[in-house]
Coordinates of C-alpha atoms and ligand atoms in Angstrom, one line a residue:
X4 CA 12.7 -28.9 1.1
X5 CA 14.4 -31.1 3.6
X6 CA 18.0 -30.5 2.5
X7 CA 17.4 -26.8 3.0
X8 CA 16.1 -27.4 6.6
X9 CA 18.9 -29.8 7.5
X10 CA 22.3 -29.4 5.9
X11 CA 22.1 -26.4 3.5
X12 CA 21.0 -23.8 6.0
X13 CA 23.1 -21.0 4.7
X14 CA 21.7 -17.5 4.1
X15 CA 20.9 -17.1 0.3
X16 CA 22.2 -13.5 0.5
X17 CA 25.7 -14.7 1.7
X18 CA 28.5 -14.6 -0.8
X19 CA 30.3 -17.8 0.4
X20 CA 29.8 -21.2 -1.3
X21 CA 26.9 -22.5 0.8
X22 CA 25.1 -19.1 0.5
X23 CA 25.5 -19.3 -3.3
X24 CA 24.1 -22.8 -3.3
X25 CA 21.0 -21.6 -1.4
X26 CA 20.7 -18.7 -3.8
X27 CA 20.9 -21.1 -6.8
X28 CA 18.0 -23.1 -5.2
X29 CA 15.9 -20.0 -4.9
X30 CA 16.7 -19.0 -8.5
X31 CA 15.5 -22.4 -9.7
X32 CA 12.3 -22.0 -7.7
X33 CA 11.8 -18.5 -9.2
X34 CA 12.1 -20.0 -12.6
X35 CA 9.5 -22.8 -11.7
X36 CA 7.0 -20.3 -10.3
X37 CA 7.5 -18.0 -13.3
X38 CA 6.9 -20.9 -15.6
X39 CA 3.6 -21.7 -13.9
X40 CA 2.2 -18.4 -15.1
X41 CA 4.5 -18.2 -18.2
X42 CA 6.4 -15.1 -17.3
X43 CA 10.0 -14.0 -16.7
X44 CA 11.6 -15.0 -13.4
X45 CA 12.7 -11.4 -12.8
X46 CA 9.0 -10.6 -12.3
X47 CA 8.6 -12.9 -9.3
X48 CA 8.8 -11.4 -5.8
X49 CA 8.6 -14.1 -3.1
X50 CA 6.5 -13.2 -0.1
X51 CA 5.3 -15.0 3.1
X52 CA 2.0 -16.0 1.4
X53 CA -0.9 -14.8 -0.6
X54 CA -2.0 -12.3 2.1
X55 CA 1.4 -10.5 2.0
X56 CA 1.3 -10.6 -1.8
X57 CA -2.1 -8.9 -1.9
X58 CA -1.0 -6.3 0.7
X59 CA 2.2 -5.6 -1.2
X60 CA 0.3 -5.1 -4.5
X61 CA -2.6 -2.9 -3.2
X62 CA -0.4 -0.7 -1.0
X63 CA 2.7 -0.8 -3.2
X64 CA 0.9 0.1 -6.4
X65 CA -1.2 3.0 -5.0
X66 CA 1.6 4.6 -2.8
X67 CA 3.1 6.6 -5.7
X68 CA -0.4 7.7 -6.8
X69 CA -1.9 9.6 -3.9
X70 CA -5.4 11.0 -4.1
X71 CA -6.6 8.6 -6.7
X72 CA -9.4 6.1 -6.2
X73 CA -9.3 2.3 -5.7
X74 CA -12.0 0.2 -7.3
X75 CA -12.3 -3.2 -5.5
X76 CA -14.7 -6.0 -6.3
X77 CA -17.1 -6.8 -3.5
X78 CA -16.1 -10.5 -3.5
X79 CA -12.4 -10.0 -2.9
X80 CA -10.6 -12.0 -0.2
X81 CA -10.1 -10.0 3.1
X82 CA -6.4 -9.7 2.1
X83 CA -7.4 -7.3 -0.6
X84 CA -10.5 -5.8 1.0
X85 CA -8.7 -5.0 4.3
X86 CA -5.7 -3.7 2.4
X87 CA -7.9 -1.2 0.6
X88 CA -9.8 -0.3 3.7
X89 CA -6.5 0.4 5.5
X90 CA -5.8 3.1 2.9
X91 CA -9.1 4.9 3.5
X92 CA -8.4 8.0 5.5
X93 CA -4.8 8.2 4.4
X94 CA -5.7 10.1 1.2
X95 CA -7.3 7.3 -0.8
X96 CA -10.9 6.6 -1.5
X97 CA -12.4 3.2 -2.3
X98 CA -15.2 2.4 -4.7
X99 CA -16.9 -1.0 -5.1
X100 CA -17.5 -3.2 -8.2
X101 CA -20.6 -5.2 -7.6
X102 CA -21.2 -8.8 -8.9
X103 CA -24.2 -10.4 -10.5
X104 CA -26.2 -13.3 -9.0
X105 CA -23.7 -15.8 -10.3
X106 CA -20.9 -14.0 -8.5
X107 CA -19.2 -12.4 -11.6
X108 CA -18.1 -8.8 -11.6
X109 CA -20.4 -6.4 -13.4
X110 CA -18.4 -5.0 -16.3
X111 CA -21.1 -2.4 -17.1
X112 CA -20.7 -0.9 -13.7
X113 CA -16.9 -1.1 -13.8
X114 CA -17.0 0.8 -17.1
X115 CA -19.2 3.5 -15.7
X116 CA -17.1 3.9 -12.5
X117 CA -13.9 4.1 -14.5
X118 CA -15.3 7.0 -16.6
X119 CA -14.6 9.4 -13.7
X120 CA -11.0 9.3 -14.8
X121 CA -9.6 9.3 -11.2
X122 CA -9.1 5.6 -10.6
X123 CA -5.6 4.6 -9.8
X124 CA -6.0 0.9 -9.1
X125 CA -8.6 -1.8 -9.9
X126 CA -8.5 -5.1 -8.0
X127 CA -10.5 -8.1 -9.2
X128 CA -9.6 -11.7 -8.3
X129 CA -9.1 -14.4 -10.9
X130 CA -11.5 -16.9 -9.2
X131 CA -13.4 -16.6 -6.0
X132 CA -12.4 -18.7 -3.0
X133 CA -16.0 -19.4 -1.9
X134 CA -18.1 -19.9 -5.0
X135 CA -15.2 -20.8 -7.4
X136 CA -16.6 -18.3 -9.9
X137 CA -14.0 -17.3 -12.5
X138 CA -13.9 -13.6 -13.2
X139 CA -13.6 -11.9 -16.6
X140 CA -10.1 -10.7 -15.8
X141 CA -9.0 -9.9 -19.4
X142 CA -12.0 -7.8 -20.0
X143 CA -11.5 -6.0 -16.7
X144 CA -7.8 -5.3 -17.7
X145 CA -8.9 -3.9 -21.0
X146 CA -11.3 -1.4 -19.3
X147 CA -8.8 -0.5 -16.6
X148 CA -5.9 0.1 -19.0
X149 CA -8.1 2.2 -21.3
X150 CA -8.9 4.4 -18.3
X151 CA -5.3 4.7 -17.3
X152 CA -5.7 2.5 -14.1
X153 CA -3.5 -0.3 -12.8
X154 CA -5.0 -3.8 -12.2
X155 CA -4.1 -6.2 -9.4
X156 CA -5.4 -9.8 -9.7
X157 CA -5.5 -12.1 -6.8
X158 CA -4.8 -15.4 -8.5
X159 CA -4.3 -17.4 -5.3
X160 CA -7.2 -19.8 -6.1
X161 CA -6.8 -20.0 -9.9
X162 CA -3.1 -20.8 -10.1
X163 CA -2.4 -24.5 -10.6
X164 CA -6.1 -25.3 -11.1
X165 CA -6.7 -23.6 -14.5
X166 CA -4.4 -22.4 -17.2
X167 CA -3.1 -19.0 -16.2
X168 CA -0.7 -16.9 -18.3
X169 CA 0.4 -13.6 -16.7
X170 CA 0.5 -11.8 -20.0
X171 CA -3.1 -12.9 -20.8
X172 CA -4.5 -11.5 -17.6
X173 CA -3.4 -8.0 -18.6
X174 CA -2.7 -7.4 -14.9
X175 CA 0.1 -5.3 -13.5
X176 CA 0.4 -7.7 -10.5
X177 CA -0.8 -11.2 -9.7
X178 CA -0.9 -12.7 -6.2
X179 CA 0.0 -16.4 -5.7
X180 CA 0.1 -18.7 -2.7
X181 CA 2.0 -22.0 -2.4
X182 CA -0.3 -23.8 -0.1
X183 CA -3.2 -23.6 -2.6
X184 CA -1.2 -25.8 -5.0
X185 CA 0.2 -28.4 -2.5
X186 CA 3.2 -26.3 -1.6
X187 CA 4.1 -25.3 2.0
X188 CA 2.1 -22.7 4.0
X189 CA 3.6 -19.3 4.6
X190 CA 5.1 -18.7 1.2
X191 CA 3.7 -17.0 -1.9
X192 CA 4.7 -14.6 -4.6
X193 CA 3.7 -11.4 -6.3
X194 CA 4.1 -11.4 -10.0
X195 CA 4.9 -7.8 -10.8
X196 CA 5.2 -5.7 -13.9
X197 CA 8.6 -4.0 -13.1
X198 CA 7.9 -1.2 -15.5
X199 CA 5.3 0.2 -13.0
X200 CA 6.3 2.6 -10.3
X201 CA 6.0 0.7 -7.0
X202 CA 6.8 1.2 -3.3
X203 CA 8.0 -1.7 -1.1
X204 CA 6.2 -2.5 2.2
X205 CA 9.2 -3.9 4.0
X206 CA 12.4 -1.9 4.1
X207 CA 15.8 -3.4 5.0
X208 CA 18.3 -5.4 2.9
X209 CA 17.9 -5.4 -0.9
X210 CA 16.3 -8.9 -1.0
X211 CA 13.9 -9.7 -3.8
X212 CA 15.1 -6.9 -6.1
X213 CA 14.6 -4.5 -3.2
X214 CA 10.9 -5.1 -3.2
X215 CA 10.6 -7.4 -0.2
X216 CA 13.4 -7.0 2.4
X217 CA 14.1 -9.9 4.7
X218 CA 16.2 -13.1 4.7
X219 CA 14.6 -15.5 2.3
X220 CA 12.9 -18.7 3.6
X221 CA 14.9 -21.0 1.3
X222 CA 13.2 -24.3 2.2
X223 CA 9.7 -22.8 1.8
X224 CA 10.6 -21.1 -1.5
X225 CA 12.2 -24.4 -2.8
X226 CA 8.9 -26.2 -1.8
X227 CA 6.9 -23.6 -3.7
X228 CA 9.0 -24.0 -6.8
X229 CA 8.7 -27.8 -6.7
X230 CA 4.9 -27.6 -6.2
X231 CA 4.6 -25.1 -9.0
X232 CA 6.5 -27.4 -11.4
X233 CA 4.3 -30.3 -10.5
X234 CA 1.1 -28.2 -10.8
X235 CA 2.2 -27.0 -14.3
X236 CA 3.1 -30.6 -15.3
X237 CA -0.1 -32.2 -14.0
X238 CA -2.6 -29.3 -14.4
X239 CA -4.8 -30.8 -17.1
X240 CA -4.9 -34.2 -15.4
X241 CA -5.7 -32.7 -12.1
X242 CA -8.3 -30.4 -13.7
X243 CA -10.2 -33.2 -15.5
X244 CA -10.1 -35.4 -12.4
X245 CA -11.5 -32.7 -10.1
X246 CA -14.1 -31.5 -12.7
X247 CA -15.4 -35.0 -13.0
X248 CA -15.7 -35.4 -9.1
X249 CA -17.3 -32.0 -9.0
X250 CA -19.9 -33.1 -11.6
X251 CA -20.7 -36.2 -9.4
X252 CA -21.0 -34.0 -6.4
X253 CA -23.2 -31.4 -8.2
X254 CA -25.6 -34.1 -9.5
X255 CA -26.0 -35.6 -6.0
X256 CA -26.5 -32.2 -4.4
X257 CA -29.2 -31.3 -7.0
X258 CA -31.3 -34.3 -5.8
X259 CA -31.5 -32.9 -2.2
X260 CA -34.9 -31.2 -1.9
X261 CA -34.7 -27.4 -1.3
X262 CA -30.9 -27.1 -1.6
X263 CA -29.5 -23.8 -2.8
X264 CA -26.4 -24.0 -5.0
X265 CA -24.5 -20.8 -5.2
X266 CA -22.7 -19.5 -8.3
X267 CA -25.2 -20.8 -10.8
X268 CA -23.9 -21.4 -14.3
X269 CA -20.9 -19.0 -14.0
X270 CA -17.6 -20.6 -15.2
X271 CA -15.9 -21.9 -12.1
X272 CA -12.9 -23.6 -10.6
X273 CA -12.9 -27.4 -11.0
X274 CA -12.7 -28.1 -7.3
X275 CA -14.9 -25.6 -5.5
X276 CA -18.6 -25.7 -4.7
X277 CA -20.8 -23.8 -2.3
X278 CA -24.4 -24.7 -1.2
X279 CA -26.9 -24.3 1.6
X280 CA -29.5 -26.8 3.0
X281 CA -32.8 -25.2 4.0
X282 CA -33.1 -24.8 7.7
X283 CA -29.4 -25.7 8.5
X284 CA -26.9 -23.2 9.9
X285 CA -23.6 -23.6 8.2
X286 CA -21.3 -24.1 11.2
X287 CA -23.6 -26.6 12.8
X288 CA -23.7 -28.6 9.6
X289 CA -19.9 -28.3 9.3
X290 CA -19.5 -29.8 12.8
X291 CA -22.0 -32.6 12.1
X292 CA -20.0 -33.4 9.0
X293 CA -16.8 -33.2 10.9
X294 CA -18.1 -35.8 13.3
X295 CA -18.7 -38.1 10.4
X296 CA -15.1 -37.6 9.1
X297 CA -15.8 -35.0 6.4
X298 CA -13.8 -31.7 6.5
X299 CA -15.6 -28.8 4.8
X300 CA -15.8 -25.0 5.4
X301 CA -18.8 -22.9 6.2
X302 CA -19.4 -19.7 4.2
X303 CA -20.0 -17.6 7.3
X304 CA -18.3 -16.5 10.5
X305 CA -21.4 -17.6 12.4
X306 CA -20.8 -18.4 16.0
X307 CA -23.4 -18.9 18.7
X308 CA -26.0 -16.8 17.0
X309 CA -23.8 -13.7 16.4
X310 CA -22.2 -14.6 13.1
X311 CA -22.2 -12.5 9.9
X312 CA -23.1 -14.3 6.7
X313 CA -20.4 -14.5 3.9
X314 CA -19.7 -11.1 2.3
X315 CA -19.4 -12.9 -1.0
X316 CA -22.9 -14.3 -0.9
X317 CA -24.3 -11.1 0.4
X318 CA -22.7 -9.3 -2.6
X319 CA -24.5 -11.8 -4.9
X320 CA -27.8 -10.7 -3.4
X321 CA -28.4 -14.0 -1.5
X322 CA -30.8 -13.6 1.4
X323 CA -28.9 -13.5 4.8
X324 CA -30.9 -16.4 6.2
X325 CA -29.9 -18.6 3.3
X326 CA -26.3 -17.3 3.3
X327 CA -25.9 -18.3 7.0
X328 CA -26.4 -21.9 5.9
X329 CA -23.6 -21.9 3.4
X330 CA -21.1 -24.8 3.2
X331 CA -18.1 -24.8 0.9
X332 CA -16.6 -28.0 -0.4
X333 CA -13.1 -27.9 -1.8
X334 CA -12.1 -31.1 -3.6
X335 CA -8.5 -32.1 -3.9
X336 CA -6.3 -34.4 -6.0
X337 CA -6.5 -37.1 -3.3
X338 CA -10.3 -37.2 -3.1
X339 CA -11.9 -40.3 -4.6
X340 CA -15.3 -40.9 -6.1
X341 CA -16.2 -43.1 -3.1
X342 CA -15.5 -40.2 -0.8
X343 CA -17.8 -37.9 -2.8
X344 CA -20.5 -40.6 -2.8
X345 CA -20.1 -41.2 0.9
X346 CA -20.3 -37.5 1.5
X347 CA -23.6 -37.3 -0.4
X348 CA -25.0 -40.2 1.6
X349 CA -24.1 -38.5 4.9
X350 CA -25.6 -35.2 3.7
X351 CA -28.8 -36.9 2.6
X352 CA -29.1 -38.5 6.1
X353 CA -28.4 -35.2 7.8
X354 CA -30.9 -33.4 5.5
X355 CA -33.7 -35.8 6.3
X356 CA -33.0 -35.7 10.0
X357 CA -33.8 -33.0 12.5
X358 CA -32.5 -29.5 11.6
X359 CA -29.3 -28.5 13.4
X360 CA -28.8 -25.4 15.5
X361 CA -29.2 -22.1 13.7
X362 CA -27.4 -18.8 13.7
X363 CA -30.6 -16.9 14.2
X364 CA -33.6 -19.0 14.8
X365 CA -36.0 -16.0 14.5
X366 CA -34.7 -15.3 10.9
X367 CA -35.0 -18.9 9.8
X368 CA -38.3 -19.6 11.6
X369 CA -40.4 -18.4 8.7
X370 CA -38.7 -20.7 6.1
Ligands
PLP411 N1 -6.5 -14.7 -1.6 C1 -7.4 -15.8 -1.8 C2 -8.4 -15.7 -2.9 C3 -7.4 -16.8 -0.9 O1 -8.2 -17.8 -1.0 C4 -6.4 -16.8 0.2 C5 -6.3 -17.9 1.2 O2 -7.3 -18.6 1.5 C6 -5.5 -15.7 0.3 C7 -5.6 -14.7 -0.7 C8 -4.5 -15.6 1.3 O3 -3.4 -16.5 1.1 P1 -2.5 -17.0 2.3 O4 -3.3 -18.0 3.0 O5 -1.3 -17.6 1.6 O6 -2.1 -15.8 3.1

């Protein structure tokens, strides 16, 4: 990325030599990102991240299909959920695809909902960002296509971690984000079936085949390309290393009395795991772990007793009091076995100590 921040600063849309050089660098990145999902570079639309790719897909795919229904899984990232919600009241209606206790979409319900014949777009993510649960995307695509509906797949969490061929998903669009595969933040892509009628969100110059106007962020795109190439090259090695660390983590967590592990036996990402300790509020546990040098996420927006539990866990039928205790661990390629073992020791110590502050003590008091 550095040459494109320092010396080669020309606008990739310019016709002069430096501009053409920047354009060539973007073309190479387009090929690298396309290769990650085994598709043609012309199907890659660079965006400013996964959120923009999801917005572009949901709004861009439904715009030419007014009056039709959107079917969205209940565990989608807010980038998809809120994009769909934003269309309600502007002529579109939204229906929800529920998930089972393991966090996988209910194909039986999807089939039933599609039978109404008025569905324009289905959105189901490839893998969930909280539980890591991998979704049956190919089956969803088969059902959606048979009903004449388009399919958008948010593959932000899956890309780079598990094998992902665009053609195999059966989707009309796929959202990707660079920072989930060690690329820079603020850059992503929408993989788009160009045969489908589509409306751009941003209007201006004809950048990105007229689908995303705005001067391209050359350095970020080049970084995304390089990260995608490395992810493709090292995917299996990274996957097996992460899966083995996750197994160690899972075995250690299972030995903590009363722990709840979310996601059950559903197929999942090799790096993601979500759990709750009885009597602990997620964000307090997060802060206690942070003090001991461990960076994790909580599965809720709990703050000072007013937080909402994770919509993903609620969709899985988890009790709100348990969901408020959720902690999400994301392992990365730089984590070591010692770090995982150290984390388990710290967690055991915290679990056997006094309970930490709770979101809503009255809810948890009965546990
Ligand atoms: N979709 C999923 C599943 C995600 O996990 C994220 C980010 O956490 C996004 C979309 C949004 O991507 P970005 O942060 O690049 O906007």
